[in-house]
XYZ file of C-alpha atoms in Angstrom:
551
model
C -20.562 65.376 20.847
C -18.160 68.013 21.520
C -18.718 70.356 24.301
C -19.834 73.257 22.024
C -22.378 70.906 20.253
C -23.746 69.731 23.584
C -24.117 73.312 24.897
C -25.862 74.376 21.688
C -28.403 71.330 22.041
C -29.031 72.205 25.651
C -29.445 75.842 24.872
C -32.048 75.132 22.139
C -33.976 72.622 24.240
C -34.071 75.298 27.183
C -35.385 77.895 24.842
C -38.164 75.607 23.692
C -39.132 74.745 27.246
C -39.238 78.482 28.200
C -41.303 79.214 25.323
C -43.681 76.471 26.157
C -43.859 77.671 29.684
C -45.244 81.111 28.754
C -46.953 80.017 25.733
C -50.891 80.656 25.204
C -52.658 78.553 25.087
C -50.209 76.286 27.274
C -49.061 73.133 25.178
C -47.323 70.082 26.625
C -46.218 68.576 23.510
C -43.001 70.679 23.746
C -42.164 68.814 26.859
C -42.647 65.480 25.318
C -40.355 66.346 22.410
C -37.667 67.805 24.722
C -37.661 64.482 26.703
C -37.485 62.361 23.400
C -34.680 64.652 22.010
C -32.556 64.179 25.083
C -32.835 60.331 24.607
C -32.263 60.817 20.873
C -29.015 62.794 21.773
C -27.930 59.794 24.095
C -28.455 61.819 27.296
C -30.207 58.780 28.341
C -29.031 57.967 31.887
C -31.171 58.328 35.194
C -28.813 61.260 36.165
C -29.446 63.138 33.038
C -33.227 63.157 33.604
C -32.798 64.251 37.220
C -30.515 66.930 36.550
C -32.867 68.296 33.846
C -35.743 68.360 36.204
C -33.678 70.122 38.768
C -32.352 72.788 36.409
C -35.778 73.480 34.998
C -37.367 73.867 38.253
C -34.751 75.960 40.083
C -33.588 78.194 37.257
C -35.788 78.442 34.625
C -38.517 80.487 36.376
C -36.091 82.653 37.986
C -34.142 83.390 34.915
C -37.409 84.177 32.941
C -38.603 86.311 35.805
C -42.023 84.939 35.607
C -44.588 86.047 38.199
C -47.983 84.474 37.277
C -50.740 82.769 39.336
C -50.356 79.486 37.487
C -46.692 79.288 36.878
C -46.025 76.601 39.431
C -48.898 74.635 37.905
C -47.493 74.902 34.494
C -43.975 73.924 35.637
C -45.162 70.811 37.340
C -47.001 69.825 34.324
C -44.289 70.629 31.837
C -41.726 68.622 33.878
C -44.012 65.774 33.928
C -44.390 65.905 30.021
C -40.548 65.997 29.870
C -40.234 62.989 32.040
C -43.021 61.308 29.969
C -41.371 62.022 26.597
C -38.003 60.989 27.947
C -39.367 57.666 29.442
C -41.296 56.935 26.187
C -38.271 57.561 24.047
C -36.102 55.594 26.309
C -38.596 52.626 26.172
C -38.746 52.956 22.270
C -35.216 52.933 21.966
C -34.686 50.045 24.157
C -37.381 48.199 22.142
C -35.744 49.178 18.962
C -32.338 48.015 20.145
C -33.876 44.717 21.337
C -35.387 44.233 17.769
C -32.126 45.261 16.155
C -30.310 42.722 18.390
C -33.012 39.930 17.537
C -32.722 40.788 13.926
C -28.870 40.550 14.003
C -29.052 37.316 16.084
C -31.487 35.845 13.369
C -29.401 37.098 10.701
C -26.276 35.784 12.417
C -27.940 32.342 12.895
C -29.136 32.232 9.393
C -25.641 33.050 8.118
C -24.109 30.416 10.481
C -26.549 27.895 9.339
C -25.741 28.597 5.689
C -22.005 28.483 6.483
C -22.473 25.075 8.322
C -24.573 23.568 5.439
C -21.915 24.871 2.922
C -19.273 23.249 5.234
C -21.117 20.071 5.532
C -21.559 20.037 1.813
C -17.763 20.622 1.263
C -16.978 17.919 3.881
C -19.364 15.417 2.137
C -17.482 17.393 -2.023
C -14.254 15.931 0.081
C -15.436 12.713 1.906
C -16.739 11.107 -1.192
C -14.697 12.553 -4.017
C -10.870 12.648 -4.798
C -9.702 16.118 -4.351
C -7.087 15.754 -7.243
C -9.250 14.117 -10.018
C -12.630 14.867 -8.662
C -13.572 11.263 -9.235
C -15.680 9.442 -6.521
C -13.274 7.929 -4.127
C -13.046 4.759 -2.145
C -15.738 5.720 0.281
C -18.324 6.516 -2.426
C -17.411 3.514 -4.564
C -17.701 1.272 -1.483
C -21.298 2.674 -0.815
C -22.346 2.157 -4.400
C -20.907 -1.381 -4.632
C -22.441 -2.296 -1.385
C -25.884 -1.052 -2.472
C -25.649 -2.835 -5.766
C -24.977 -5.996 -3.884
C -27.154 -5.614 -0.785
C -30.255 -3.999 -2.143
C -33.194 -6.122 -1.815
C -34.289 -7.857 -5.152
C -31.078 -7.732 -6.788
C -29.669 -11.084 -5.941
C -30.423 -12.513 -9.351
C -28.666 -9.665 -11.300
C -24.922 -9.668 -12.303
C -22.162 -7.183 -11.989
C -18.683 -6.579 -12.765
C -15.608 -4.703 -11.513
C -12.647 -3.557 -13.397
C -9.584 -2.894 -11.167
C -6.988 -0.731 -13.075
C -3.485 0.185 -12.269
C -1.181 2.302 -14.225
C 2.030 0.393 -15.495
C 5.209 1.763 -14.255
C 3.772 4.851 -12.717
C 6.542 5.180 -10.305
C 9.055 5.634 -13.161
C 6.915 8.781 -14.003
C 7.344 10.266 -10.516
C 10.984 9.279 -10.140
C 11.948 10.724 -13.498
C 9.801 13.834 -13.752
C 8.604 14.585 -10.118
C 5.410 14.164 -8.322
C 3.756 17.323 -9.858
C 4.006 15.732 -13.419
C 2.753 12.370 -11.956
C -0.526 14.217 -10.386
C -1.021 15.979 -13.757
C -0.943 12.588 -15.539
C -3.444 11.173 -13.011
C -5.803 13.858 -13.668
C -5.364 13.309 -17.392
C -6.039 9.549 -17.141
C -9.098 10.234 -14.871
C -10.623 12.629 -17.504
C -10.040 9.921 -20.220
C -11.697 7.205 -18.086
C -14.514 9.618 -17.153
C -15.253 10.401 -20.842
C -14.764 6.984 -22.277
C -16.741 5.062 -19.678
C -19.900 7.179 -19.310
C -22.706 5.509 -17.583
C -20.383 3.581 -15.294
C -18.988 4.667 -11.842
C -15.397 5.490 -12.254
C -13.472 5.864 -8.821
C -9.872 6.609 -7.787
C -8.971 4.360 -4.992
C -5.622 6.027 -4.202
C -2.283 6.440 -5.944
C -2.469 5.234 -9.616
C -5.348 2.744 -8.693
C -8.712 3.279 -10.470
C -11.829 0.909 -10.449
C -15.017 0.843 -12.615
C -18.321 -0.627 -11.431
C -20.292 -2.218 -14.157
C -23.851 -2.945 -12.893
C -26.403 -5.385 -14.475
C -24.254 -7.223 -16.552
C -25.280 -9.813 -19.122
C -22.013 -11.802 -18.760
C -18.249 -11.361 -18.661
C -18.242 -10.096 -22.182
C -19.947 -6.740 -21.109
C -17.136 -6.190 -18.574
C -14.541 -6.998 -21.108
C -15.821 -4.374 -23.387
C -15.496 -1.869 -20.560
C -11.938 -3.004 -19.729
C -11.015 -2.779 -23.526
C -12.419 0.814 -23.771
C -10.509 1.741 -20.583
C -7.159 0.225 -21.831
C -7.666 2.111 -25.279
C -8.340 5.429 -23.521
C -5.313 5.098 -21.222
C -2.863 3.901 -23.899
C -2.882 7.280 -25.868
C 0.461 9.174 -25.254
C -0.036 11.838 -22.853
C 1.747 15.378 -23.019
C 1.991 16.817 -19.442
C 4.135 19.988 -18.648
C 5.951 19.527 -22.022
C 6.753 15.957 -21.436
C 5.272 13.361 -23.738
C 4.437 10.227 -21.557
C 3.731 6.807 -22.907
C 0.962 5.338 -20.591
C -0.483 1.958 -20.312
C -2.352 0.019 -17.639
C -3.295 -3.408 -16.315
C -6.687 -4.503 -15.404
C -8.203 -7.073 -13.120
C -11.727 -8.224 -14.079
C -14.341 -9.992 -11.914
C -17.877 -10.671 -13.135
C -20.372 -12.723 -11.135
C -23.910 -13.018 -9.857
C -24.764 -10.654 -7.001
C -26.191 -13.298 -4.813
C -23.468 -15.255 -2.728
C -20.868 -12.449 -3.089
C -19.827 -9.386 -0.862
C -18.003 -6.183 -1.568
C -14.931 -7.496 0.307
C -14.803 -10.772 -1.696
C -15.379 -8.913 -4.839
C -12.479 -6.357 -4.289
C -10.051 -9.081 -3.154
C -10.644 -11.004 -6.190
C -10.337 -8.023 -8.452
C -7.096 -7.168 -6.708
C -5.709 -10.791 -7.133
C -6.555 -10.565 -10.835
C -4.986 -7.429 -11.279
C -1.574 -8.937 -10.103
C -2.074 -11.800 -12.690
C -2.285 -9.282 -15.342
C 0.729 -7.355 -14.047
C 2.628 -10.508 -13.723
C 1.952 -11.336 -17.369
C 3.612 -8.212 -18.546
C 1.042 -5.379 -18.071
C -0.839 -3.303 -20.577
C -3.639 -6.057 -20.698
C -6.463 -7.357 -18.626
C -6.995 -10.646 -16.848
C -10.283 -12.478 -15.797
C -10.680 -13.935 -12.410
C -10.231 -17.478 -12.190
C -11.431 -19.274 -8.980
C -9.313 -22.454 -9.273
C -6.165 -20.239 -9.685
C -7.077 -18.120 -6.828
C -7.386 -20.980 -4.658
C -4.136 -22.302 -5.474
C -2.469 -19.078 -4.837
C -4.236 -18.628 -1.418
C -3.011 -22.035 -0.561
C 0.445 -20.982 -1.528
C 0.292 -17.908 0.403
C -1.089 -19.838 3.639
C 1.863 -22.115 3.119
C 4.648 -19.519 2.832
C 3.110 -17.724 5.883
C 3.465 -20.952 8.008
C 7.329 -21.347 7.171
C 8.520 -19.243 9.937
C 6.490 -21.064 12.647
C 7.483 -24.387 11.008
C 11.047 -23.599 11.594
C 10.327 -22.664 15.140
C 8.537 -26.015 15.800
C 11.024 -28.080 14.137
C 8.741 -29.335 11.370
C 11.715 -29.315 8.788
C 14.162 -32.061 8.389
C 16.763 -33.328 5.880
C 17.085 -36.330 3.655
C 20.324 -36.923 1.767
C 20.908 -38.382 -1.826
C 24.175 -39.991 -2.394
C 26.804 -38.807 -5.036
C 28.602 -41.950 -6.320
C 31.903 -42.304 -8.068
C 31.276 -43.744 -11.505
C 34.920 -45.317 -11.164
C 34.591 -47.427 -8.105
C 30.940 -47.074 -6.718
C 32.261 -45.299 -3.651
C 29.774 -42.512 -2.107
C 31.878 -39.459 -2.380
C 29.310 -37.015 -1.043
C 25.654 -36.482 -0.320
C 23.277 -33.764 -1.222
C 20.900 -32.410 1.540
C 17.574 -32.129 0.523
C 15.021 -30.278 2.858
C 11.570 -31.824 3.685
C 8.665 -30.303 5.537
C 6.673 -32.495 7.880
C 3.437 -30.499 7.587
C 0.847 -31.164 10.574
C -2.004 -31.107 8.048
C -0.636 -31.706 4.636
C 1.803 -34.437 5.327
C 5.329 -34.652 4.028
C 6.100 -31.643 1.439
C 8.994 -32.015 -0.800
C 11.055 -28.990 -1.773
C 9.253 -28.170 -5.034
C 6.152 -27.344 -2.836
C 7.683 -24.645 -0.744
C 11.178 -23.612 -1.834
C 9.873 -21.477 -4.644
C 7.476 -19.622 -1.994
C 10.394 -19.184 0.377
C 12.551 -17.594 -2.427
C 9.714 -15.268 -3.505
C 9.110 -13.907 0.048
C 12.711 -13.958 1.204
C 12.017 -16.619 3.820
C 14.718 -18.783 2.125
C 17.300 -16.882 4.057
C 16.349 -18.198 7.524
C 15.278 -21.594 5.875
C 18.468 -21.832 3.847
C 20.448 -20.999 6.908
C 18.852 -23.691 8.909
C 19.447 -26.305 6.040
C 22.993 -25.213 6.046
C 23.631 -25.650 9.872
C 21.656 -28.837 10.154
C 23.736 -30.456 7.209
C 27.058 -29.379 8.627
C 25.929 -30.623 12.100
C 24.809 -34.043 10.713
C 27.699 -34.605 8.299
C 30.413 -34.126 10.871
C 29.455 -37.655 12.174
C 29.811 -39.363 9.020
C 32.614 -41.656 8.835
C 33.696 -44.667 6.461
C 35.935 -47.716 6.900
C 38.633 -46.190 4.629
C 38.812 -43.083 6.526
C 37.571 -40.873 3.652
C 34.210 -39.613 4.707
C 31.773 -38.001 1.897
C 31.322 -34.296 1.792
C 27.743 -32.679 2.224
C 26.373 -30.590 -0.682
C 24.088 -27.748 0.240
C 22.031 -25.676 -2.270
C 22.439 -21.844 -1.732
C 19.658 -19.600 -2.940
C 20.311 -16.337 -4.888
C 19.415 -14.188 -1.769
C 21.819 -16.212 0.364
C 24.718 -15.660 -2.241
C 24.005 -11.825 -2.214
C 23.461 -11.644 1.586
C 26.461 -9.796 3.295
C 28.078 -12.034 5.883
C 27.851 -15.258 3.976
C 31.679 -15.837 4.659
C 31.193 -15.270 8.422
C 28.152 -17.354 8.625
C 29.897 -20.494 6.991
C 33.009 -19.989 8.976
C 31.016 -19.905 12.097
C 29.070 -23.087 11.335
C 32.387 -25.064 10.393
C 34.013 -23.942 13.586
C 30.819 -24.690 15.672
C 30.147 -28.199 14.074
C 33.839 -29.359 13.639
C 33.121 -30.153 9.926
C 36.402 -29.767 7.961
C 35.868 -27.070 5.107
C 36.709 -29.646 2.484
C 33.631 -31.776 3.349
C 31.286 -28.857 2.628
C 30.107 -28.226 -0.843
C 27.807 -25.377 -1.809
C 25.730 -25.723 -4.871
C 24.775 -22.455 -6.734
C 22.812 -22.353 -10.106
C 24.400 -21.530 -13.234
C 22.391 -18.446 -13.891
C 23.094 -17.161 -10.337
C 26.831 -17.614 -10.691
C 26.958 -15.897 -14.044
C 24.910 -12.926 -12.732
C 26.698 -12.584 -9.443
C 28.097 -9.108 -8.765
C 31.665 -8.607 -7.780
C 31.169 -8.831 -3.945
C 29.461 -12.156 -3.859
C 32.058 -13.602 -6.145
C 34.778 -12.327 -3.705
C 32.898 -14.072 -1.001
C 32.844 -17.390 -2.831
C 36.635 -16.804 -3.483
C 37.239 -16.507 0.169
C 35.161 -19.716 0.992
C 37.062 -21.608 -1.920
C 40.373 -20.450 -0.429
C 39.308 -21.970 3.128
C 38.845 -25.426 1.340
C 34.941 -25.170 0.841
C 33.918 -26.784 -2.499
C 31.912 -24.606 -5.011
C 29.738 -26.361 -7.476
C 27.520 -25.304 -10.291
C 24.033 -26.968 -10.121
C 21.813 -27.808 -13.248
C 24.782 -26.901 -15.412
C 23.806 -26.591 -19.217
C 20.398 -25.148 -18.613
C 21.795 -21.506 -18.359
C 24.509 -19.611 -20.026
C 26.661 -22.736 -20.587
C 29.788 -20.423 -20.764
C 32.771 -22.508 -19.845
C 35.197 -19.766 -20.611
C 33.647 -17.741 -17.996
C 34.319 -20.628 -15.312
C 37.998 -19.908 -15.581
C 37.619 -16.806 -13.439
C 35.085 -18.337 -10.976
C 36.010 -20.308 -7.815
C 34.472 -23.437 -9.038
C 35.495 -27.042 -8.315
C 32.494 -29.041 -9.744
C 29.949 -28.926 -12.293
C 26.575 -30.852 -11.775
C 25.234 -31.478 -15.355
C 21.529 -31.046 -15.623
C 19.339 -34.180 -15.692
C 17.800 -33.165 -19.206
C 21.064 -34.293 -20.845
C 21.398 -37.564 -18.932
C 17.762 -38.442 -19.761
C 18.939 -38.648 -23.343
C 21.174 -41.580 -22.577
C 18.230 -43.917 -22.008
C 17.847 -44.934 -25.578
C 20.985 -46.719 -26.941
C 20.615 -45.089 -30.271
C 20.648 -41.625 -29.063
C 24.021 -40.021 -29.549
C 23.538 -36.240 -29.514
C 23.053 -35.924 -25.862
C 26.045 -38.275 -25.193
C 28.241 -36.102 -27.683
C 27.128 -32.964 -25.765
C 27.892 -34.605 -22.374
C 31.270 -35.910 -23.703
C 32.235 -32.338 -24.772
C 31.083 -30.820 -21.498
C 33.064 -33.434 -19.554
C 36.236 -32.931 -21.582
C 36.197 -29.188 -21.306
C 35.515 -29.354 -17.584
C 38.406 -31.724 -17.056
C 40.512 -29.032 -18.979
C 39.570 -26.561 -16.422
C 40.349 -28.969 -13.424
C 36.746 -29.349 -12.591
C 34.954 -32.610 -11.645
C 31.651 -33.474 -13.084
C 28.573 -35.047 -11.638
C 25.654 -36.272 -13.747
C 22.323 -35.505 -12.159
C 19.283 -37.719 -12.793
C 20.922 -41.051 -13.372
C 18.091 -43.647 -13.192
C 19.466 -46.764 -14.968
C 22.598 -48.848 -15.133
C 22.898 -48.087 -18.839
C 23.045 -44.320 -18.191
C 25.506 -45.028 -15.705
C 27.702 -47.033 -18.094
C 27.599 -44.527 -20.807
C 28.415 -41.729 -18.450
C 31.443 -43.875 -16.985
C 32.626 -44.393 -20.729
C 32.651 -40.752 -21.572
C 34.619 -40.036 -18.366
C 32.121 -38.484 -16.072
C 33.365 -38.456 -12.487
C 30.086 -39.113 -10.476
C 26.531 -39.674 -10.687
C 23.349 -38.724 -8.649
C 19.853 -40.308 -8.986
C 17.709 -43.078 -8.257
C 19.940 -45.626 -9.823
C 22.480 -44.908 -6.860
C 19.823 -44.298 -4.053
C 16.862 -42.158 -3.435
C 16.840 -39.380 -0.851
C 16.746 -40.934 2.628
C 17.544 -39.776 6.273
C 21.081 -39.385 7.562
C 20.850 -42.769 9.490
C 20.739 -44.775 6.202
C 23.474 -42.786 4.799
C 25.522 -43.812 7.668
C 24.466 -47.464 7.174
C 25.426 -47.274 3.480
C 28.876 -45.784 4.420
C 29.420 -48.534 7.016
């Protein structure tokens, strides 16, 4: 209130009290109303009431000039009425304020509870659903799968899982950006939702989706779901003006509920999905327990290679390369073996492929190269012409930077002369090598290291290309030699004769692999082949026996 408003209020209340003081009959209700109006006007402090009583008692009678017998009695009763009205109004206001506060608190609490419930609900429309596609997410799928497997009374039922992954989805992201990739995922999710109504479709993350098929009657029920999913996905999708060709691969697992678990089921589905991918994609594959066991065993074997290297479980056998002219051992190929503590002696075909797939062929191949150089340095012959040692190099080793430095270091460390080391490289590897690996092989050849092409004839068979490569020897694949077993067979002999003739024209020596009989050896000698390797000349054996043979 402004000062003028306050003065006007007080003037009005004073006049009301003055009128009440002299009114006939005397009425105390005016005092009650004045006290209440003071409170209503927020003159609600203790000082306000005290000052009011003081002013009325000291000034009002004097200003009115009242001289009556009962003026003091009236004044006391009027002041009491003002105080009573004041106190009542103050109490009522306090109660009203308390009620307002209580109601506000209740309202605020109700709003907070509603907000909390909404927040919890949103946390749950986020914890169990994928925010991009609005499909159930991994959490909800896992809960549903667990309930389908572990609920009482469902052990005799069957269920299936379709684990779906888009083919070459990374190409979409790399070519058009993640925004287009996300839009494609939304499109795929909508198609799967519409095509597979009645089944739980979830997005596990990235471009991976999964379908739960409950109460199946057999694998055919799940196959029908997988076919529907593939058909829904394969339709071209137009996203932000880009027409995208889409396909998917699906891993299928269908089995009885009893005896399985969510983890086993999903692991099997994931493995099966990889089988579909490996077969070219855009298809489904059905889980095969025997194949899965074999692959798990292969994985366990590959995982054990690093520790086996540390424990010294690998060793080398050597197979002689024998001159077809005079029967002299001119070289020996190093063949790695694994003395496995549980599986016994393992030959290269059991683990070399695994090592190449996992990249472990680099440390394993490095060990083979170092061990072969170390052992071969001690070989000697009576005529002073010790044989060379031949070591296979894998694709990863050929492409690995530092190959020249590695070989140089090994030759220097072991003392093996460069001309007594031969590096064998497969034909397909040699024909596909980039400029840098070929340059490294040329440097090694200039040092005196022999370079041989292994299994020649199984790949490109491009002799003209060999003119530009640092090759000193061809090792002809055993498939051609096998044809020399029958005396009447002439086609393989003519092929071999042509290969030998052309190789000699390029100043290359030729070693025939897989020679198992004296007849094969004689026919190879007749067509001019330089050396032979195979069981006819000796099986792979430890270095000590190679030394005995040389002596």
